[in-house]
Amino acid sequence: MKPTTSGRRLFADHGFRFVVWGLLLVIVAPGVLWPIGLGVGDADAWAMVRDDWPRLRSLLSSTIGLAFAIAAIAVPIGFLAATLLLRFRVVFRSLWHVGLVAALFTPLVVYADAWYAVLSGLVPRGGWAAWWSAVAIHVMAVVPWVSILLGIGLSTSRADLEEAALLDTGPLGVLRRITLPSLWPMLAASALLAVVPVLTEMAITDLFGLRTYAEEVYTQFQSGAAEAATVLLALPITVVLTVLLAVVVETLGRRARGLRASPRRELTQGRLIPTLLLVSLAAGYLLPLGALGRQLGLTSSPSGEVRWSSPTAWHYLARELASGWSTILANLAGSLVTALGVTIVAILLAWHHRWSGEVTRAALLGLACWLFVLPGPVLGVGLIALFNRPGYLGIPGLIYDSPAIVFLAQLLRALPLAFLITSSVFDRMDRHLFDAAIVEGADAWNLLTKVALWPARHAVGLAVLVSWATSLAELSATKIVAPPGLDILSLRVFSLLHVGTGSEQAALALLLIGCATLFATAVVLLGDRFRSTTSHDA
Amino acid sequence: MNRFVFVVLLTSLVGVGCGQRPTVVVYCALDREFSEPILKRFEAETGYHVLAKYDTESTKSVGLTEQLLRERSRPRCDVFWNNEILNTVRLANDGVLEPFESTVGREYPERFRSPENLWYGFAARARVLLLNTGETEGETLPTKREELTDPRWRGRLGMAKPLFGTTATEVACLFAVAGPEWTKQWLLGLRSNGVHVLSGNKQVAVDVGAGQLALGMTDTDDSLGELRANHPVKITYLGNGSDGLGILLIPNTVSLIRGAPNAEPARRLIDYLLSPETEEILALGPSGQIPLHPRAKASPKLDLPEHPKWMAVNYEKAVEHWSDAMTFIKDTFTAP
């Protein structure tokens, strides 16, 4: 949507622009400028990278190999799940949606926990076992994202062409000849989405002793390498991914502008086979869930006999809930505050994006993509370098020593998704909605709060929930910047994964999965309302 | 109205700030499950409020050490409770620690305290080889480190990432005791023998307990966890024979940070940690630490040899090898 001249003037005349640029300064400084400045401006860092190039090249190839395997497995599975949910009749469809979104909100380290519970004692230690375990965990974590992205593609694809083709061929033929070719941008986007976590997260690769770029940055930083060198390591891959992601998002955005969600169309009337296929896919998640339940109640007798007992399971669950409920509540409250902050910032940036010219729009989109693909450890390093100093009136130091630095880290990690959700809705709003208000003399704030927010309320709610879940699960930047005395749930799970006993780990993981399911139910309910509103508006 | 809300918020914040108890900030590398109960007892007994930052297993002790080095110009930590010794000596050499003459600290053997009162060692662990009894049944078990490079153990041995934690400590100590060349050859031998490098010592012990590894180089506290869970494991002490390098004993260390914002409560916490009572709690607790204070009588169930031969390592000398050892480790073990 191109901005109108009056819209540009509207933003030039009011304080809105200053607020947005102020916010951008706060976001861009630690998230973009400082990491780049740290890395690029240091001659010693360049020398280190040059000397270390053979090792770094092998790191790069191992990272790409891992990413390729994850995308190659996750995209077909995600496509199958999305197709079954949107193109076939399945029983308890809403329940499947809740399961899908719950899987989306389950933290990555919980997947690792569940995977450990399945494989414990079954698979010998070794390079390939570790490699495939890391692939499997990442696939489990990204399939829900891929499914939802492809689901959006499926729900906006051409219904008339599919219906016409159904006269000549069966459902699989329609999928192969019509649906799949029309989905290629979404497939590209989902492949990209599938590889981002392994390129930016270190939790899983660190656990399995695999060497990737993000893991290298984390290890180098923790073992005392210069901050500049560690940041410089990660920059090339971040730049490439940012450009790729921005191109894909912009392409998808352009295609989506003329499209509206169409009513669900089924290619067959039968329910049994599609439901069975979905159940078999879900087994990949239910099996680890069951293994966690098994691990929760496992006890060993002095004679070495291992058995499961429900009192043990209840004991650990109750103990974890009793000892950890205050931590869980504090984390839920803290990440809710972060999510509200994220959503406010996202709304302001998305609103500015809605009314800006091409250059500013591209810059804002680029910023969102940069923050999305920036490895968490690099963000952590940037924040520490920026705030671990007395500075003006001691303000940076105050931020460094307080939960504010965690708030900032989680805000920067959750902002891209919230921005993409809100800007996609603002961009699709018809400008005629605003014309009357502009003629009446409404300024940018009035226009946003009195005209735009109400129609966008469900997207805003979705942005809050997604940011809430993202903040709650954020680990790689939080781990580096967390100040003393702050009990952070994602760190606790990560730590238990390394040092805890099986039952403790399982209890905490199951409680987090319970939280994710509650989130998911709320999101599905909101999503249904959002869909019905947008269909009505269309 | 808005101004009123602002004033109320500000007053509340000031009120909360004034009502706070005296605080002491601790960076703690000992596992949280073992250290948190001790810190809670200190809080209950003294009324001080302890703010702790714990390490994670995968970057054990080195992560916090590097953070203290980064914060040296503006320290926020008061006490560093390290679960090993070499990184504490590194901090002492770098001027990050403040001398503190602890009355109870002076009662510890000279070998376990800094001559300048910069740090005190207490409650030690030993480096051990943990065996899965099922996986090694009927086999001749190793008694010396060099036997781990025997092809019999190819792909059956595990160790933690040697850049961090007590595995890094052991490597630097071996550089000092057996010499850099011997240690490098030994590590290369382990690597070519397919040693599995895991994220931490706990992971090594868990995998041995589960039978995924036959042997694992780890610490006594992690091994005790597997013994308590009734897993089929046994602790072996390498190098205890007359021709061996000895068992490596690694004490916890506690130190005061130079420029600590809360120095007085920090001194009290250090005295508290060094007390024989704390050592006894740690000895009888799940981590089974070995007491070093002459008055601490409790002893953990570790099946220590009757006449243990401790590795004769000078920790200060070992620190001199730290940088070379880590460079070698990085080149050898951190390539894909």
JSON list of N, CA, C and O in Angstrom, two decimals, chain B residues 111-155:
[
{"chain": "B", "resi": 111, "resn": "ARG", "atom": "N", "xyz": [48.63, -25.21, 51.29]},
{"chain": "B", "resi": 111, "resn": "ARG", "atom": "CA", "xyz": [48.53, -25.54, 49.88]},
{"chain": "B", "resi": 111, "resn": "ARG", "atom": "C", "xyz": [47.20, -25.05, 49.29]},
{"chain": "B", "resi": 111, "resn": "ARG", "atom": "O", "xyz": [47.08, -24.81, 48.09]},
{"chain": "B", "resi": 112, "resn": "PHE", "atom": "N", "xyz": [46.18, -24.91, 50.18]},
{"chain": "B", "resi": 112, "resn": "PHE", "atom": "CA", "xyz": [44.85, -24.57, 49.69]},
{"chain": "B", "resi": 112, "resn": "PHE", "atom": "C", "xyz": [44.46, -23.12, 49.99]},
{"chain": "B", "resi": 112, "resn": "PHE", "atom": "O", "xyz": [43.27, -22.81, 50.07]},
{"chain": "B", "resi": 113, "resn": "ARG", "atom": "N", "xyz": [45.44, -22.26, 50.20]},
{"chain": "B", "resi": 113, "resn": "ARG", "atom": "CA", "xyz": [45.09, -20.84, 50.33]},
{"chain": "B", "resi": 113, "resn": "ARG", "atom": "C", "xyz": [46.19, -19.98, 49.72]},
{"chain": "B", "resi": 113, "resn": "ARG", "atom": "O", "xyz": [47.36, -20.40, 49.65]},
{"chain": "B", "resi": 114, "resn": "SER", "atom": "N", "xyz": [45.77, -18.80, 49.31]},
{"chain": "B", "resi": 114, "resn": "SER", "atom": "CA", "xyz": [46.71, -17.90, 48.64]},
{"chain": "B", "resi": 114, "resn": "SER", "atom": "C", "xyz": [47.64, -17.29, 49.68]},
{"chain": "B", "resi": 114, "resn": "SER", "atom": "O", "xyz": [47.19, -16.87, 50.75]},
{"chain": "B", "resi": 115, "resn": "PRO", "atom": "N", "xyz": [48.94, -17.18, 49.39]},
{"chain": "B", "resi": 115, "resn": "PRO", "atom": "CA", "xyz": [49.87, -16.55, 50.34]},
{"chain": "B", "resi": 115, "resn": "PRO", "atom": "C", "xyz": [49.48, -15.09, 50.62]},
{"chain": "B", "resi": 115, "resn": "PRO", "atom": "O", "xyz": [49.74, -14.57, 51.69]},
{"chain": "B", "resi": 116, "resn": "GLU", "atom": "N", "xyz": [48.85, -14.47, 49.64]},
{"chain": "B", "resi": 116, "resn": "GLU", "atom": "CA", "xyz": [48.45, -13.04, 49.82]},
{"chain": "B", "resi": 116, "resn": "GLU", "atom": "C", "xyz": [47.01, -12.92, 50.31]},
{"chain": "B", "resi": 116, "resn": "GLU", "atom": "O", "xyz": [46.43, -11.83, 50.25]},
{"chain": "B", "resi": 117, "resn": "ASN", "atom": "N", "xyz": [46.42, -14.02, 50.75]},
{"chain": "B", "resi": 117, "resn": "ASN", "atom": "CA", "xyz": [45.01, -14.03, 51.22]},
{"chain": "B", "resi": 117, "resn": "ASN", "atom": "C", "xyz": [44.03, -13.59, 50.14]},
{"chain": "B", "resi": 117, "resn": "ASN", "atom": "O", "xyz": [43.00, -12.99, 50.43]},
{"chain": "B", "resi": 118, "resn": "LEU", "atom": "N", "xyz": [44.35, -13.88, 48.90]},
{"chain": "B", "resi": 118, "resn": "LEU", "atom": "CA", "xyz": [43.44, -13.49, 47.81]},
{"chain": "B", "resi": 118, "resn": "LEU", "atom": "C", "xyz": [42.34, -14.53, 47.60]},
{"chain": "B", "resi": 118, "resn": "LEU", "atom": "O", "xyz": [41.28, -14.20, 47.05]},
{"chain": "B", "resi": 119, "resn": "TRP", "atom": "N", "xyz": [42.59, -15.76, 47.97]},
{"chain": "B", "resi": 119, "resn": "TRP", "atom": "CA", "xyz": [41.58, -16.80, 47.82]},
{"chain": "B", "resi": 119, "resn": "TRP", "atom": "C", "xyz": [41.82, -17.90, 48.84]},
{"chain": "B", "resi": 119, "resn": "TRP", "atom": "O", "xyz": [42.94, -18.05, 49.35]},
{"chain": "B", "resi": 120, "resn": "TYR", "atom": "N", "xyz": [40.76, -18.64, 49.13]},
{"chain": "B", "resi": 120, "resn": "TYR", "atom": "CA", "xyz": [40.86, -19.79, 50.03]},
{"chain": "B", "resi": 120, "resn": "TYR", "atom": "C", "xyz": [40.21, -20.99, 49.35]},
{"chain": "B", "resi": 120, "resn": "TYR", "atom": "O", "xyz": [39.13, -20.88, 48.76]},
{"chain": "B", "resi": 121, "resn": "GLY", "atom": "N", "xyz": [40.88, -22.15, 49.46]},
{"chain": "B", "resi": 121, "resn": "GLY", "atom": "CA", "xyz": [40.31, -23.38, 48.90]},
{"chain": "B", "resi": 121, "resn": "GLY", "atom": "C", "xyz": [39.62, -24.17, 49.99]},
{"chain": "B", "resi": 121, "resn": "GLY", "atom": "O", "xyz": [40.07, -24.21, 51.13]},
{"chain": "B", "resi": 122, "resn": "PHE", "atom": "N", "xyz": [38.49, -24.78, 49.67]},
{"chain": "B", "resi": 122, "resn": "PHE", "atom": "CA", "xyz": [37.76, -25.62, 50.63]},
{"chain": "B", "resi": 122, "resn": "PHE", "atom": "C", "xyz": [36.98, -26.66, 49.85]},
{"chain": "B", "resi": 122, "resn": "PHE", "atom": "O", "xyz": [36.88, -26.59, 48.62]},
{"chain": "B", "resi": 123, "resn": "ALA", "atom": "N", "xyz": [36.44, -27.64, 50.54]},
{"chain": "B", "resi": 123, "resn": "ALA", "atom": "CA", "xyz": [35.51, -28.64, 49.98]},
{"chain": "B", "resi": 123, "resn": "ALA", "atom": "C", "xyz": [35.91, -29.07, 48.56]},
{"chain": "B", "resi": 123, "resn": "ALA", "atom": "O", "xyz": [35.42, -28.53, 47.58]},
{"chain": "B", "resi": 124, "resn": "ALA", "atom": "N", "xyz": [36.77, -30.08, 48.48]},
{"chain": "B", "resi": 124, "resn": "ALA", "atom": "CA", "xyz": [37.33, -30.45, 47.18]},
{"chain": "B", "resi": 124, "resn": "ALA", "atom": "C", "xyz": [36.57, -31.60, 46.51]},
{"chain": "B", "resi": 124, "resn": "ALA", "atom": "O", "xyz": [35.82, -32.33, 47.15]},
{"chain": "B", "resi": 125, "resn": "ARG", "atom": "N", "xyz": [36.79, -31.70, 45.23]},
{"chain": "B", "resi": 125, "resn": "ARG", "atom": "CA", "xyz": [36.34, -32.88, 44.47]},
{"chain": "B", "resi": 125, "resn": "ARG", "atom": "C", "xyz": [37.57, -33.52, 43.84]},
{"chain": "B", "resi": 125, "resn": "ARG", "atom": "O", "xyz": [38.62, -32.89, 43.75]},
{"chain": "B", "resi": 126, "resn": "ALA", "atom": "N", "xyz": [37.40, -34.74, 43.39]},
{"chain": "B", "resi": 126, "resn": "ALA", "atom": "CA", "xyz": [38.51, -35.40, 42.71]},
{"chain": "B", "resi": 126, "resn": "ALA", "atom": "C", "xyz": [38.09, -35.72, 41.29]},
{"chain": "B", "resi": 126, "resn": "ALA", "atom": "O", "xyz": [36.91, -35.97, 41.02]},
{"chain": "B", "resi": 127, "resn": "ARG", "atom": "N", "xyz": [39.07, -35.69, 40.39]},
{"chain": "B", "resi": 127, "resn": "ARG", "atom": "CA", "xyz": [38.81, -36.15, 39.02]},
{"chain": "B", "resi": 127, "resn": "ARG", "atom": "C", "xyz": [38.86, -37.67, 39.05]},
{"chain": "B", "resi": 127, "resn": "ARG", "atom": "O", "xyz": [39.78, -38.27, 39.63]},
{"chain": "B", "resi": 128, "resn": "VAL", "atom": "N", "xyz": [37.86, -38.30, 38.43]},
{"chain": "B", "resi": 128, "resn": "VAL", "atom": "CA", "xyz": [37.78, -39.76, 38.48]},
{"chain": "B", "resi": 128, "resn": "VAL", "atom": "C", "xyz": [37.44, -40.32, 37.10]},
{"chain": "B", "resi": 128, "resn": "VAL", "atom": "O", "xyz": [37.07, -39.58, 36.18]},
{"chain": "B", "resi": 129, "resn": "LEU", "atom": "N", "xyz": [37.56, -41.62, 37.02]},
{"chain": "B", "resi": 129, "resn": "LEU", "atom": "CA", "xyz": [37.07, -42.33, 35.84]},
{"chain": "B", "resi": 129, "resn": "LEU", "atom": "C", "xyz": [35.85, -43.12, 36.30]},
{"chain": "B", "resi": 129, "resn": "LEU", "atom": "O", "xyz": [35.94, -43.93, 37.23]},
{"chain": "B", "resi": 130, "resn": "LEU", "atom": "N", "xyz": [34.71, -42.84, 35.68]},
{"chain": "B", "resi": 130, "resn": "LEU", "atom": "CA", "xyz": [33.48, -43.56, 36.03]},
{"chain": "B", "resi": 130, "resn": "LEU", "atom": "C", "xyz": [33.28, -44.69, 35.03]},
{"chain": "B", "resi": 130, "resn": "LEU", "atom": "O", "xyz": [33.38, -44.49, 33.82]},
{"chain": "B", "resi": 131, "resn": "LEU", "atom": "N", "xyz": [33.01, -45.89, 35.55]},
{"chain": "B", "resi": 131, "resn": "LEU", "atom": "CA", "xyz": [32.86, -47.07, 34.68]},
{"chain": "B", "resi": 131, "resn": "LEU", "atom": "C", "xyz": [31.43, -47.56, 34.74]},
{"chain": "B", "resi": 131, "resn": "LEU", "atom": "O", "xyz": [30.81, -47.57, 35.80]},
{"chain": "B", "resi": 132, "resn": "ASN", "atom": "N", "xyz": [30.92, -48.01, 33.61]},
{"chain": "B", "resi": 132, "resn": "ASN", "atom": "CA", "xyz": [29.66, -48.73, 33.62]},
{"chain": "B", "resi": 132, "resn": "ASN", "atom": "C", "xyz": [30.01, -50.20, 33.83]},
{"chain": "B", "resi": 132, "resn": "ASN", "atom": "O", "xyz": [30.70, -50.80, 32.99]},
{"chain": "B", "resi": 133, "resn": "THR", "atom": "N", "xyz": [29.57, -50.76, 34.95]},
{"chain": "B", "resi": 133, "resn": "THR", "atom": "CA", "xyz": [30.02, -52.11, 35.32]},
{"chain": "B", "resi": 133, "resn": "THR", "atom": "C", "xyz": [29.53, -53.15, 34.32]},
{"chain": "B", "resi": 133, "resn": "THR", "atom": "O", "xyz": [30.22, -54.15, 34.06]},
{"chain": "B", "resi": 134, "resn": "GLY", "atom": "N", "xyz": [28.35, -52.91, 33.73]},
{"chain": "B", "resi": 134, "resn": "GLY", "atom": "CA", "xyz": [27.84, -53.87, 32.74]},
{"chain": "B", "resi": 134, "resn": "GLY", "atom": "C", "xyz": [28.65, -53.83, 31.46]},
{"chain": "B", "resi": 134, "resn": "GLY", "atom": "O", "xyz": [28.99, -54.86, 30.88]},
{"chain": "B", "resi": 135, "resn": "GLU", "atom": "N", "xyz": [29.00, -52.63, 31.03]},
{"chain": "B", "resi": 135, "resn": "GLU", "atom": "CA", "xyz": [29.70, -52.46, 29.75]},
{"chain": "B", "resi": 135, "resn": "GLU", "atom": "C", "xyz": [31.17, -52.88, 29.84]},
{"chain": "B", "resi": 135, "resn": "GLU", "atom": "O", "xyz": [31.82, -53.10, 28.82]},
{"chain": "B", "resi": 136, "resn": "THR", "atom": "N", "xyz": [31.72, -52.93, 31.06]},
{"chain": "B", "resi": 136, "resn": "THR", "atom": "CA", "xyz": [33.15, -53.23, 31.20]},
{"chain": "B", "resi": 136, "resn": "THR", "atom": "C", "xyz": [33.37, -54.57, 31.92]},
{"chain": "B", "resi": 136, "resn": "THR", "atom": "O", "xyz": [34.50, -54.86, 32.33]},
{"chain": "B", "resi": 137, "resn": "GLU", "atom": "N", "xyz": [32.31, -55.34, 32.06]},
{"chain": "B", "resi": 137, "resn": "GLU", "atom": "CA", "xyz": [32.41, -56.59, 32.81]},
{"chain": "B", "resi": 137, "resn": "GLU", "atom": "C", "xyz": [33.46, -57.52, 32.20]},
{"chain": "B", "resi": 137, "resn": "GLU", "atom": "O", "xyz": [33.49, -57.72, 30.97]},
{"chain": "B", "resi": 138, "resn": "GLY", "atom": "N", "xyz": [34.32, -58.05, 33.04]},
{"chain": "B", "resi": 138, "resn": "GLY", "atom": "CA", "xyz": [35.33, -59.01, 32.59]},
{"chain": "B", "resi": 138, "resn": "GLY", "atom": "C", "xyz": [36.52, -58.39, 31.90]},
{"chain": "B", "resi": 138, "resn": "GLY", "atom": "O", "xyz": [37.42, -59.10, 31.45]},
{"chain": "B", "resi": 139, "resn": "GLU", "atom": "N", "xyz": [36.55, -57.08, 31.78]},
{"chain": "B", "resi": 139, "resn": "GLU", "atom": "CA", "xyz": [37.68, -56.43, 31.10]},
{"chain": "B", "resi": 139, "resn": "GLU", "atom": "C", "xyz": [38.70, -55.93, 32.13]},
{"chain": "B", "resi": 139, "resn": "GLU", "atom": "O", "xyz": [38.33, -55.59, 33.26]},
{"chain": "B", "resi": 140, "resn": "THR", "atom": "N", "xyz": [39.94, -55.86, 31.71]},
{"chain": "B", "resi": 140, "resn": "THR", "atom": "CA", "xyz": [40.96, -55.27, 32.58]},
{"chain": "B", "resi": 140, "resn": "THR", "atom": "C", "xyz": [40.77, -53.75, 32.54]},
{"chain": "B", "resi": 140, "resn": "THR", "atom": "O", "xyz": [40.79, -53.14, 31.48]},
{"chain": "B", "resi": 141, "resn": "LEU", "atom": "N", "xyz": [40.58, -53.18, 33.71]},
{"chain": "B", "resi": 141, "resn": "LEU", "atom": "CA", "xyz": [40.23, -51.76, 33.75]},
{"chain": "B", "resi": 141, "resn": "LEU", "atom": "C", "xyz": [41.47, -50.89, 33.78]},
{"chain": "B", "resi": 141, "resn": "LEU", "atom": "O", "xyz": [42.50, -51.28, 34.34]},
{"chain": "B", "resi": 142, "resn": "PRO", "atom": "N", "xyz": [41.36, -49.69, 33.21]},
{"chain": "B", "resi": 142, "resn": "PRO", "atom": "CA", "xyz": [42.53, -48.80, 33.22]},
{"chain": "B", "resi": 142, "resn": "PRO", "atom": "C", "xyz": [42.86, -48.30, 34.63]},
{"chain": "B", "resi": 142, "resn": "PRO", "atom": "O", "xyz": [41.95, -48.10, 35.44]},
{"chain": "B", "resi": 143, "resn": "THR", "atom": "N", "xyz": [44.13, -48.14, 34.89]},
{"chain": "B", "resi": 143, "resn": "THR", "atom": "CA", "xyz": [44.55, -47.59, 36.19]},
{"chain": "B", "resi": 143, "resn": "THR", "atom": "C", "xyz": [45.33, -46.29, 36.02]},
{"chain": "B", "resi": 143, "resn": "THR", "atom": "O", "xyz": [45.58, -45.58, 36.98]},
{"chain": "B", "resi": 144, "resn": "LYS", "atom": "N", "xyz": [45.75, -46.03, 34.76]},
{"chain": "B", "resi": 144, "resn": "LYS", "atom": "CA", "xyz": [46.51, -44.81, 34.49]},
{"chain": "B", "resi": 144, "resn": "LYS", "atom": "C", "xyz": [45.87, -44.06, 33.32]},
{"chain": "B", "resi": 144, "resn": "LYS", "atom": "O", "xyz": [45.21, -44.68, 32.47]},
{"chain": "B", "resi": 145, "resn": "ARG", "atom": "N", "xyz": [46.08, -42.77, 33.24]},
{"chain": "B", "resi": 145, "resn": "ARG", "atom": "CA", "xyz": [45.46, -41.96, 32.19]},
{"chain": "B", "resi": 145, "resn": "ARG", "atom": "C", "xyz": [45.87, -42.46, 30.80]},
{"chain": "B", "resi": 145, "resn": "ARG", "atom": "O", "xyz": [45.05, -42.51, 29.89]},
{"chain": "B", "resi": 146, "resn": "GLU", "atom": "N", "xyz": [47.15, -42.80, 30.65]},
{"chain": "B", "resi": 146, "resn": "GLU", "atom": "CA", "xyz": [47.63, -43.15, 29.31]},
{"chain": "B", "resi": 146, "resn": "GLU", "atom": "C", "xyz": [46.96, -44.42, 28.77]},
{"chain": "B", "resi": 146, "resn": "GLU", "atom": "O", "xyz": [46.92, -44.63, 27.56]},
{"chain": "B", "resi": 147, "resn": "GLU", "atom": "N", "xyz": [46.41, -45.25, 29.66]},
{"chain": "B", "resi": 147, "resn": "GLU", "atom": "CA", "xyz": [45.76, -46.48, 29.20]},
{"chain": "B", "resi": 147, "resn": "GLU", "atom": "C", "xyz": [44.43, -46.19, 28.49]},
{"chain": "B", "resi": 147, "resn": "GLU", "atom": "O", "xyz": [43.87, -47.06, 27.84]},
{"chain": "B", "resi": 148, "resn": "LEU", "atom": "N", "xyz": [43.94, -44.97, 28.64]},
{"chain": "B", "resi": 148, "resn": "LEU", "atom": "CA", "xyz": [42.67, -44.63, 27.99]},
{"chain": "B", "resi": 148, "resn": "LEU", "atom": "C", "xyz": [42.82, -44.49, 26.47]},
{"chain": "B", "resi": 148, "resn": "LEU", "atom": "O", "xyz": [41.83, -44.44, 25.75]},
{"chain": "B", "resi": 149, "resn": "THR", "atom": "N", "xyz": [44.07, -44.40, 26.00]},
{"chain": "B", "resi": 149, "resn": "THR", "atom": "CA", "xyz": [44.28, -44.31, 24.56]},
{"chain": "B", "resi": 149, "resn": "THR", "atom": "C", "xyz": [44.40, -45.71, 23.93]},
{"chain": "B", "resi": 149, "resn": "THR", "atom": "O", "xyz": [44.62, -45.83, 22.73]},
{"chain": "B", "resi": 150, "resn": "ASP", "atom": "N", "xyz": [44.23, -46.75, 24.75]},
{"chain": "B", "resi": 150, "resn": "ASP", "atom": "CA", "xyz": [44.28, -48.12, 24.26]},
{"chain": "B", "resi": 150, "resn": "ASP", "atom": "C", "xyz": [43.10, -48.35, 23.28]},
{"chain": "B", "resi": 150, "resn": "ASP", "atom": "O", "xyz": [41.98, -47.94, 23.57]},
{"chain": "B", "resi": 151, "resn": "PRO", "atom": "N", "xyz": [43.37, -49.00, 22.14]},
{"chain": "B", "resi": 151, "resn": "PRO", "atom": "CA", "xyz": [42.29, -49.23, 21.16]},
{"chain": "B", "resi": 151, "resn": "PRO", "atom": "C", "xyz": [41.08, -49.97, 21.74]},
{"chain": "B", "resi": 151, "resn": "PRO", "atom": "O", "xyz": [40.00, -49.88, 21.16]},
{"chain": "B", "resi": 152, "resn": "ARG", "atom": "N", "xyz": [41.25, -50.69, 22.86]},
{"chain": "B", "resi": 152, "resn": "ARG", "atom": "CA", "xyz": [40.10, -51.38, 23.48]},
{"chain": "B", "resi": 152, "resn": "ARG", "atom": "C", "xyz": [38.98, -50.39, 23.80]},
{"chain": "B", "resi": 152, "resn": "ARG", "atom": "O", "xyz": [37.81, -50.75, 23.86]},
{"chain": "B", "resi": 153, "resn": "TRP", "atom": "N", "xyz": [39.34, -49.15, 24.07]},
{"chain": "B", "resi": 153, "resn": "TRP", "atom": "CA", "xyz": [38.35, -48.16, 24.52]},
{"chain": "B", "resi": 153, "resn": "TRP", "atom": "C", "xyz": [37.90, -47.25, 23.38]},
{"chain": "B", "resi": 153, "resn": "TRP", "atom": "O", "xyz": [37.24, -46.25, 23.62]},
{"chain": "B", "resi": 154, "resn": "ARG", "atom": "N", "xyz": [38.26, -47.63, 22.15]},
{"chain": "B", "resi": 154, "resn": "ARG", "atom": "CA", "xyz": [37.89, -46.78, 21.01]},
{"chain": "B", "resi": 154, "resn": "ARG", "atom": "C", "xyz": [36.37, -46.54, 20.97]},
{"chain": "B", "resi": 154, "resn": "ARG", "atom": "O", "xyz": [35.58, -47.48, 20.97]},
{"chain": "B", "resi": 155, "resn": "GLY", "atom": "N", "xyz": [36.00, -45.30, 20.95]},
{"chain": "B", "resi": 155, "resn": "GLY", "atom": "CA", "xyz": [34.58, -44.93, 20.86]},
{"chain": "B", "resi": 155, "resn": "GLY", "atom": "C", "xyz": [33.76, -45.25, 22.09]},
{"chain": "B", "resi": 155, "resn": "GLY", "atom": "O", "xyz": [32.54, -45.10, 22.08]}
]
